[in-house]
mmCIF file of C-alpha atoms in Angstrom:
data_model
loop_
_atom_site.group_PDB
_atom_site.id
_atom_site.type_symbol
_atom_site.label_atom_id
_atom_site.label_comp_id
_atom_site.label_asym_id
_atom_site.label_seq_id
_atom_site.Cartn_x
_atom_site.Cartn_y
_atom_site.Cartn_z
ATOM 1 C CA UNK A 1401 56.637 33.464 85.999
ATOM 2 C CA UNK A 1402 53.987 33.755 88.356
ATOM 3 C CA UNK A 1403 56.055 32.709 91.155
ATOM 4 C CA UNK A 1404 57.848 35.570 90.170
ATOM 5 C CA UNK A 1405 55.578 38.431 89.914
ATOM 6 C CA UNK A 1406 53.901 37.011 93.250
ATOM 7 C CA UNK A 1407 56.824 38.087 95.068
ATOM 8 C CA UNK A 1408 57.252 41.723 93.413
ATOM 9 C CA UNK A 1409 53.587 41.924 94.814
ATOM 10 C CA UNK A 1410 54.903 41.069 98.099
ATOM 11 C CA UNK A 1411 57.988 42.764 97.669
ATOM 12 C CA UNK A 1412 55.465 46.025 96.692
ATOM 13 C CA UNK A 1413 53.339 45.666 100.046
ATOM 14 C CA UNK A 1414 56.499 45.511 101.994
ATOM 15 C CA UNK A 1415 58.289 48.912 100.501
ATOM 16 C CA UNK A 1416 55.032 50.525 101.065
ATOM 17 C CA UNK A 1417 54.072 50.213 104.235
ATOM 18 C CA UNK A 1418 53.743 53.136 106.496
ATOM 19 C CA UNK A 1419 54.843 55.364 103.443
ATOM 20 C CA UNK A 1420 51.592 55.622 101.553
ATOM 21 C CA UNK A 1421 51.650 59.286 101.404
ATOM 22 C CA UNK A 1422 55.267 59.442 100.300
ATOM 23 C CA UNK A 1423 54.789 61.133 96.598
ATOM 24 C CA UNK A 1424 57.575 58.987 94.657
ATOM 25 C CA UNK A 1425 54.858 55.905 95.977
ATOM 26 C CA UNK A 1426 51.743 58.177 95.174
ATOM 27 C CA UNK A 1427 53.413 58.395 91.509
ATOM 28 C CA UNK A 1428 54.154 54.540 91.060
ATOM 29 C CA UNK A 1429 50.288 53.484 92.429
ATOM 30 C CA UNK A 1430 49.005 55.535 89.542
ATOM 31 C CA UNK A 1431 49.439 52.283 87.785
ATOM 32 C CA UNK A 1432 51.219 49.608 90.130
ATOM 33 C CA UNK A 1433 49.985 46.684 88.033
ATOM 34 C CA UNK A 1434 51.839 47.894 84.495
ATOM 35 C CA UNK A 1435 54.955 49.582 86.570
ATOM 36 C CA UNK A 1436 54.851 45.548 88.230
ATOM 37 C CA UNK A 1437 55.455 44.132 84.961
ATOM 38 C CA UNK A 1438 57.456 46.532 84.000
ATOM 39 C CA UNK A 1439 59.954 45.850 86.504
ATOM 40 C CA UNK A 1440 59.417 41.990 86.096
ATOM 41 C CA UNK A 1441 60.113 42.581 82.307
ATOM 42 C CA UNK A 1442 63.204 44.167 82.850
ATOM 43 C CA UNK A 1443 64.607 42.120 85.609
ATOM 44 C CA UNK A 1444 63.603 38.774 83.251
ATOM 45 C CA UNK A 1445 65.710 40.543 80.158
ATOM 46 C CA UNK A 1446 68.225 41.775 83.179
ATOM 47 C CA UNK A 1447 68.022 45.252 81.820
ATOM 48 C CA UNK A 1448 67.312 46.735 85.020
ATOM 49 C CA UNK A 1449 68.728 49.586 86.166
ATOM 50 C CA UNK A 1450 68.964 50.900 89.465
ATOM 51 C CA UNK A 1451 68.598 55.144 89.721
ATOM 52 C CA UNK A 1452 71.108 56.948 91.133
ATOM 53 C CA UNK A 1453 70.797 57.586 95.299
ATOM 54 C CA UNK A 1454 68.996 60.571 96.772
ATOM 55 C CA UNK A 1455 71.613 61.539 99.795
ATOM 56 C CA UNK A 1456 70.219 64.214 102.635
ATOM 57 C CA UNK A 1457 72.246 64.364 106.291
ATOM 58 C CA UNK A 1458 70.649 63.250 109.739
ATOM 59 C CA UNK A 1459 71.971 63.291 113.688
ATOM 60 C CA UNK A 1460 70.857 60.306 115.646
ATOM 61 C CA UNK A 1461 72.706 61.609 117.546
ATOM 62 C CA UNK A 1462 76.276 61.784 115.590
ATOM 63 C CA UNK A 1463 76.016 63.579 111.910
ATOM 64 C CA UNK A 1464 75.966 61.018 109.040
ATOM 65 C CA UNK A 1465 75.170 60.777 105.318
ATOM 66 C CA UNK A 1466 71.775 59.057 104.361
ATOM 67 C CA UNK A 1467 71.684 57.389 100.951
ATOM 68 C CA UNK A 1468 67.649 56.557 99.988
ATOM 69 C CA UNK A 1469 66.544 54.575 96.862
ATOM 70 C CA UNK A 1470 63.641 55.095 94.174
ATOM 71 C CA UNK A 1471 60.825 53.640 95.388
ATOM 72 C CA UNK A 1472 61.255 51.092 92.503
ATOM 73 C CA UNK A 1473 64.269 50.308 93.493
ATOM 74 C CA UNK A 1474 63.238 49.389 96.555
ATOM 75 C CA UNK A 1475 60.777 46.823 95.847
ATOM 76 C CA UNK A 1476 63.395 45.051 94.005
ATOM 77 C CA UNK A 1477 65.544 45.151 97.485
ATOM 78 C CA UNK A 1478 62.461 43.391 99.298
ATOM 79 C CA UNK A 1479 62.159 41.492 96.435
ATOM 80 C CA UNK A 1480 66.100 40.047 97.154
ATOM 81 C CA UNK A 1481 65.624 39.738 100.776
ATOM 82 C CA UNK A 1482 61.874 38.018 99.899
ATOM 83 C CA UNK A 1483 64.599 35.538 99.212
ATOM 84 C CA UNK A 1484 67.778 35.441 101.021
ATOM 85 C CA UNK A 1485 66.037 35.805 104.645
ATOM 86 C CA UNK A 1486 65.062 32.544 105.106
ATOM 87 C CA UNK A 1487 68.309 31.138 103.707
ATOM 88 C CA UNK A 1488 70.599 33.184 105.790
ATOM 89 C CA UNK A 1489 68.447 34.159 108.997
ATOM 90 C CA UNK A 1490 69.235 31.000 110.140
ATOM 91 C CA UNK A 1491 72.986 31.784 109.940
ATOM 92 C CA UNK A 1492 72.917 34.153 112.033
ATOM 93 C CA UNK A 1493 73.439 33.865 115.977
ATOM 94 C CA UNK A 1494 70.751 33.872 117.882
ATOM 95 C CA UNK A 1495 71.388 37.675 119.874
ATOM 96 C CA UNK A 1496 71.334 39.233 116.526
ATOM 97 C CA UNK A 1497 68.809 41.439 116.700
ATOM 98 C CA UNK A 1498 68.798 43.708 113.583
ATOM 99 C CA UNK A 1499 66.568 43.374 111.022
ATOM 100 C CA UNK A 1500 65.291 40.385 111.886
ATOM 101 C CA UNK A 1501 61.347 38.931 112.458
ATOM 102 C CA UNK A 1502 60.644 38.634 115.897
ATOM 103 C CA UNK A 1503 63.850 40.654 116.980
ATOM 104 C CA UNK A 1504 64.218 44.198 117.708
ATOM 105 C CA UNK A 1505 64.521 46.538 120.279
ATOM 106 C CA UNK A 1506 62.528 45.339 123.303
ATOM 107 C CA UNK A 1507 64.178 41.904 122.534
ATOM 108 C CA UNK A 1508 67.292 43.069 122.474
ATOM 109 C CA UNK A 1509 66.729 45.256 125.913
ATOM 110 C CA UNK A 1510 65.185 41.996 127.573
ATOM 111 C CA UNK A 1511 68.364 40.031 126.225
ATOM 112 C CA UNK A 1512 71.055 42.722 127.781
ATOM 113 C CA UNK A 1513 69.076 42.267 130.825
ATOM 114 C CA UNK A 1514 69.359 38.308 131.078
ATOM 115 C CA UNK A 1515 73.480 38.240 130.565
ATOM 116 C CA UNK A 1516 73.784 41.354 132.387
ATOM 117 C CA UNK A 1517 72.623 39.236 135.272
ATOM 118 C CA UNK A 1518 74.335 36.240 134.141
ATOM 119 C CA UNK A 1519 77.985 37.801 133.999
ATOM 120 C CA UNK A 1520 77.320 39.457 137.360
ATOM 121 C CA UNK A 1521 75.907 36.602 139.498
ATOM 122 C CA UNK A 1522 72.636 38.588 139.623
ATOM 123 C CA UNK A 1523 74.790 41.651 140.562
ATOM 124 C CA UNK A 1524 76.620 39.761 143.110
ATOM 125 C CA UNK A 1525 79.834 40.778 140.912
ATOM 126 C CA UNK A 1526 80.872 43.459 138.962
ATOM 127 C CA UNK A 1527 80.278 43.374 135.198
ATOM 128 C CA UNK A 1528 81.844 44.962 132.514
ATOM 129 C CA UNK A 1529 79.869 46.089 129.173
ATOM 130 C CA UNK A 1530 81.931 47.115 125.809
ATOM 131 C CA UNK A 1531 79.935 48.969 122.827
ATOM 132 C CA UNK A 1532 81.589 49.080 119.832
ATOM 133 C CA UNK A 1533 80.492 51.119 116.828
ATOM 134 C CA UNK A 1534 82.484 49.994 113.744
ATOM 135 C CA UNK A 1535 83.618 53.002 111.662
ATOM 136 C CA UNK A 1536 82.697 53.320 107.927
ATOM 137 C CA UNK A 1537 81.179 49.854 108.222
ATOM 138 C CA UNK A 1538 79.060 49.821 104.952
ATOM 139 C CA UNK A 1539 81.947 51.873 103.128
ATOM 140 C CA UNK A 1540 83.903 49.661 103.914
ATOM 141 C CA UNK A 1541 82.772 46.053 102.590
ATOM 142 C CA UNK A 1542 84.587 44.358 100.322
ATOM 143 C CA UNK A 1543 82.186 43.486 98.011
ATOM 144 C CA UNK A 1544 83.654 40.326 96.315
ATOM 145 C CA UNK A 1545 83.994 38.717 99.430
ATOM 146 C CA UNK A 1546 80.582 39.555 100.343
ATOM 147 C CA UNK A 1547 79.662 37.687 96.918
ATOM 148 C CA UNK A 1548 81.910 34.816 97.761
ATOM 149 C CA UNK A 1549 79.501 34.201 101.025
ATOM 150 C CA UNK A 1550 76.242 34.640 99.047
ATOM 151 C CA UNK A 1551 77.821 32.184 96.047
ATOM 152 C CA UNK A 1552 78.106 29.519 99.214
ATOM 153 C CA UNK A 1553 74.232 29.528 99.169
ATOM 154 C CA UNK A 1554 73.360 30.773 96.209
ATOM 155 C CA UNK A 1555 73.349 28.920 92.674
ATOM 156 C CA UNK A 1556 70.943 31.469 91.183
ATOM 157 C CA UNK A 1557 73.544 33.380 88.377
ATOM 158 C CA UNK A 1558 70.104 35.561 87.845
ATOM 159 C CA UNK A 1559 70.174 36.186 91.092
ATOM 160 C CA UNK A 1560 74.061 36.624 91.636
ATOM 161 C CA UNK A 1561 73.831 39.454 88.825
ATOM 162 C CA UNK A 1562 71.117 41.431 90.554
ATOM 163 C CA UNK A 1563 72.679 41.405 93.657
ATOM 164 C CA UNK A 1564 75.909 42.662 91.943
ATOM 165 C CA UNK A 1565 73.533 45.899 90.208
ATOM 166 C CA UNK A 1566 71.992 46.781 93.425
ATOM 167 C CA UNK A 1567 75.371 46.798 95.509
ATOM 168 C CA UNK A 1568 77.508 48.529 92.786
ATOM 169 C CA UNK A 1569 75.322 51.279 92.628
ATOM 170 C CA UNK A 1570 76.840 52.585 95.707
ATOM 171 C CA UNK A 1571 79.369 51.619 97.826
ATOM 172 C CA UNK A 1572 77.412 53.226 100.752
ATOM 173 C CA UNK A 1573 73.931 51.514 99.979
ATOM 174 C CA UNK A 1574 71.866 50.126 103.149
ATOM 175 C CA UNK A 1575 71.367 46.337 101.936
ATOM 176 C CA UNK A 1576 70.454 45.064 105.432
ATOM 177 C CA UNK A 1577 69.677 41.481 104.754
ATOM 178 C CA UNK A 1578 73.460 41.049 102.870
ATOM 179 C CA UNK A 1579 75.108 43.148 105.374
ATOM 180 C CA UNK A 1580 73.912 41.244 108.046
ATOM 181 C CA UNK A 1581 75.530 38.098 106.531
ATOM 182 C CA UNK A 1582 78.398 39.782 106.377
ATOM 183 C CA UNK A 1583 78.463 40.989 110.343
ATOM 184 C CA UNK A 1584 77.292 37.187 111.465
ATOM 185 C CA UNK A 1585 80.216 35.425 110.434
ATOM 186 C CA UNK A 1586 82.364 37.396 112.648
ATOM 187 C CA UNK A 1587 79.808 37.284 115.690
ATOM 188 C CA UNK A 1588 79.635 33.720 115.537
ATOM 189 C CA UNK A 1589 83.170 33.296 115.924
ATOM 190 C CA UNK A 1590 83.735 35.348 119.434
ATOM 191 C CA UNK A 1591 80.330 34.032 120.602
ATOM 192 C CA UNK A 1592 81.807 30.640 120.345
ATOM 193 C CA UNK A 1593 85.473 31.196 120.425
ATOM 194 C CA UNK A 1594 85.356 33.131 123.821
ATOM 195 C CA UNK A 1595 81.731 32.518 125.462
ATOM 196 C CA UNK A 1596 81.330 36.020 125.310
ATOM 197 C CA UNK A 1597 77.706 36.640 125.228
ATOM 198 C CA UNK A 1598 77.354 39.020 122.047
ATOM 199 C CA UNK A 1599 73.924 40.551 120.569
ATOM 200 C CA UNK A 1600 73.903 43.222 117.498
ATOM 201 C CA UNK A 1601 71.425 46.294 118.217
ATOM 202 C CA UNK A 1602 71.884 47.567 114.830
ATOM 203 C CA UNK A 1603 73.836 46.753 112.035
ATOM 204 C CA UNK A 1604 77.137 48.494 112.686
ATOM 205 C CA UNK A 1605 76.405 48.380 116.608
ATOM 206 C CA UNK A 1606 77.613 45.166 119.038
ATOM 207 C CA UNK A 1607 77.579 44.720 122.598
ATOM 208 C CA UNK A 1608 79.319 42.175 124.329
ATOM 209 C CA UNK A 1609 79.557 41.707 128.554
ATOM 210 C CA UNK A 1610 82.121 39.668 130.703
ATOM 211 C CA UNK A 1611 82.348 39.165 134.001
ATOM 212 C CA UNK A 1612 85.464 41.036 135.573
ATOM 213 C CA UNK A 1613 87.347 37.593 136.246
ATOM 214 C CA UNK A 1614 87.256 36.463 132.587
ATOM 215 C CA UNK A 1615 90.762 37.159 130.153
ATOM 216 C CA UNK A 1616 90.741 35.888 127.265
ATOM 217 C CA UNK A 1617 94.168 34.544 126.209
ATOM 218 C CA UNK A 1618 94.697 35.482 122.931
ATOM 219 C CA UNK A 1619 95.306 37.855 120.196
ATOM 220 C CA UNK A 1620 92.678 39.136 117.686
ATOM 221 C CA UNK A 1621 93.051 41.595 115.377
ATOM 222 C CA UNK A 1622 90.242 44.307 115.945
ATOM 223 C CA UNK A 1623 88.197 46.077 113.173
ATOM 224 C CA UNK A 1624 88.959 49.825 113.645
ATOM 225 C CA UNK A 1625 86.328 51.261 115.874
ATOM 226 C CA UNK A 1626 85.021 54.590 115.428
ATOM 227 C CA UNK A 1627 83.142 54.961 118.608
ATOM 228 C CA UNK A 1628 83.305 52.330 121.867
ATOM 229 C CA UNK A 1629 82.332 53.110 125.331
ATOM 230 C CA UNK A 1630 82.590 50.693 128.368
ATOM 231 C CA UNK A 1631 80.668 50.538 131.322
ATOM 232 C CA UNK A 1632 80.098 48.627 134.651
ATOM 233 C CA UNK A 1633 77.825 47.767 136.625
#
């Protein structure tokens, strides 16, 4: 039980941080102890109930449908991930960057860097790069399968059933952690497959460079891309 409420403390910090002044956190702090136990209460009795979405449009740079959670709702998310991370981080391959502790950005630019040199000899050769955007990527998740790769892991039925609330209460709901174990499985294969170096930016975003010499000699059926762009250099 402690165990428990230990990490919907955790899970609390986490959701809050850098959003102090937000007022749907403002509200909760009135009391964060009793709204705590709350939430452990009803998660123990599995009467939880995620609240419906908030949705509001944003350009970064391409026009796109937000979905945000209750701030209660998101504690239990960093409550989930408080526990999947460090059974699936290590899943994943090593250039994905999403998400992930220690990752990020400037990791990610200082890893493009290192096989940009690589597949061009240090620029000796031409290189080609690929970015592929994968259209309606979180629409489009089939949600049983992504059960059938947590179940792999996963013995927790407690667990199992949470995971089931938070995803059905949209199909469009930003579960990073789960996601990502979605993406990896697919990554790992055309790291390994081809020897294609391959790191993920962002969830729905790859990047993958060859050298212009390399053809790989065989078929594989693509995910439908909504946006890909392909440079040299």
């Amino acid at each position: 039980m402690h165990r428990f409420f230990d990490n919907l403390l955790l899970a609390w910090r986490k959701a809050r941080k850098g959003k102090t002044k937000r007022q749907d956190i403002i509200k909760f702090e009135n009391n964060t102890i009793k709204n705590l136990l709350e939430l452990q209460n009803e998660l123990n009795s599995q009467t939880y109930q995620p609240l419906p979405l908030k949705a509001f449009p944003i350009r970064d740079p391409k026009a796109r449908l937000i979905h945000k959670s209750d701030f209660r709702d998101r504690i239990v998310h960093h409550a989930v991930v408080n526990i999947l991370e460090p059974i699936f981080d290590k899943t994943f391959i090593s250039d994905s960057c999403a998400n992930r502790t220690g990752k990020g950005t400037l990791y990610a630019i200082k890893r493009f860097d290192f096989f940009k040199r690589k597949v061009t000899k240090n620029r000796q050769i031409k290189g080609y790069c690929l970015k592929a955007d994968i259209k309606h990527y979180f629409q489009s998740i089939d949600h049983e399968i992504l059960l059938s790769i947590l179940r792999r892991k996963i013995a927790d039925e407690n667990l199992i059933w949470l995971i089931k609330k938070i995803v059905a209460n949209s199909s469009t709901q930003r579960e990073r952690e789960r996601v990502n174990n979605f993406a990896a499985s697919g990554e790992r294969y055309a790291s390994r497959q081809f020897n294609i170096p391959i790191f993920r930016k962002s969830l729905c975003q790859r990047v993958s460079l060859k050298p212009h010499t390399l053809v790989c000699g065989r078929h594989v059926e693509h995910p439908k891309i909504e946006h890909q762009s392909n440079h040299t250099f």
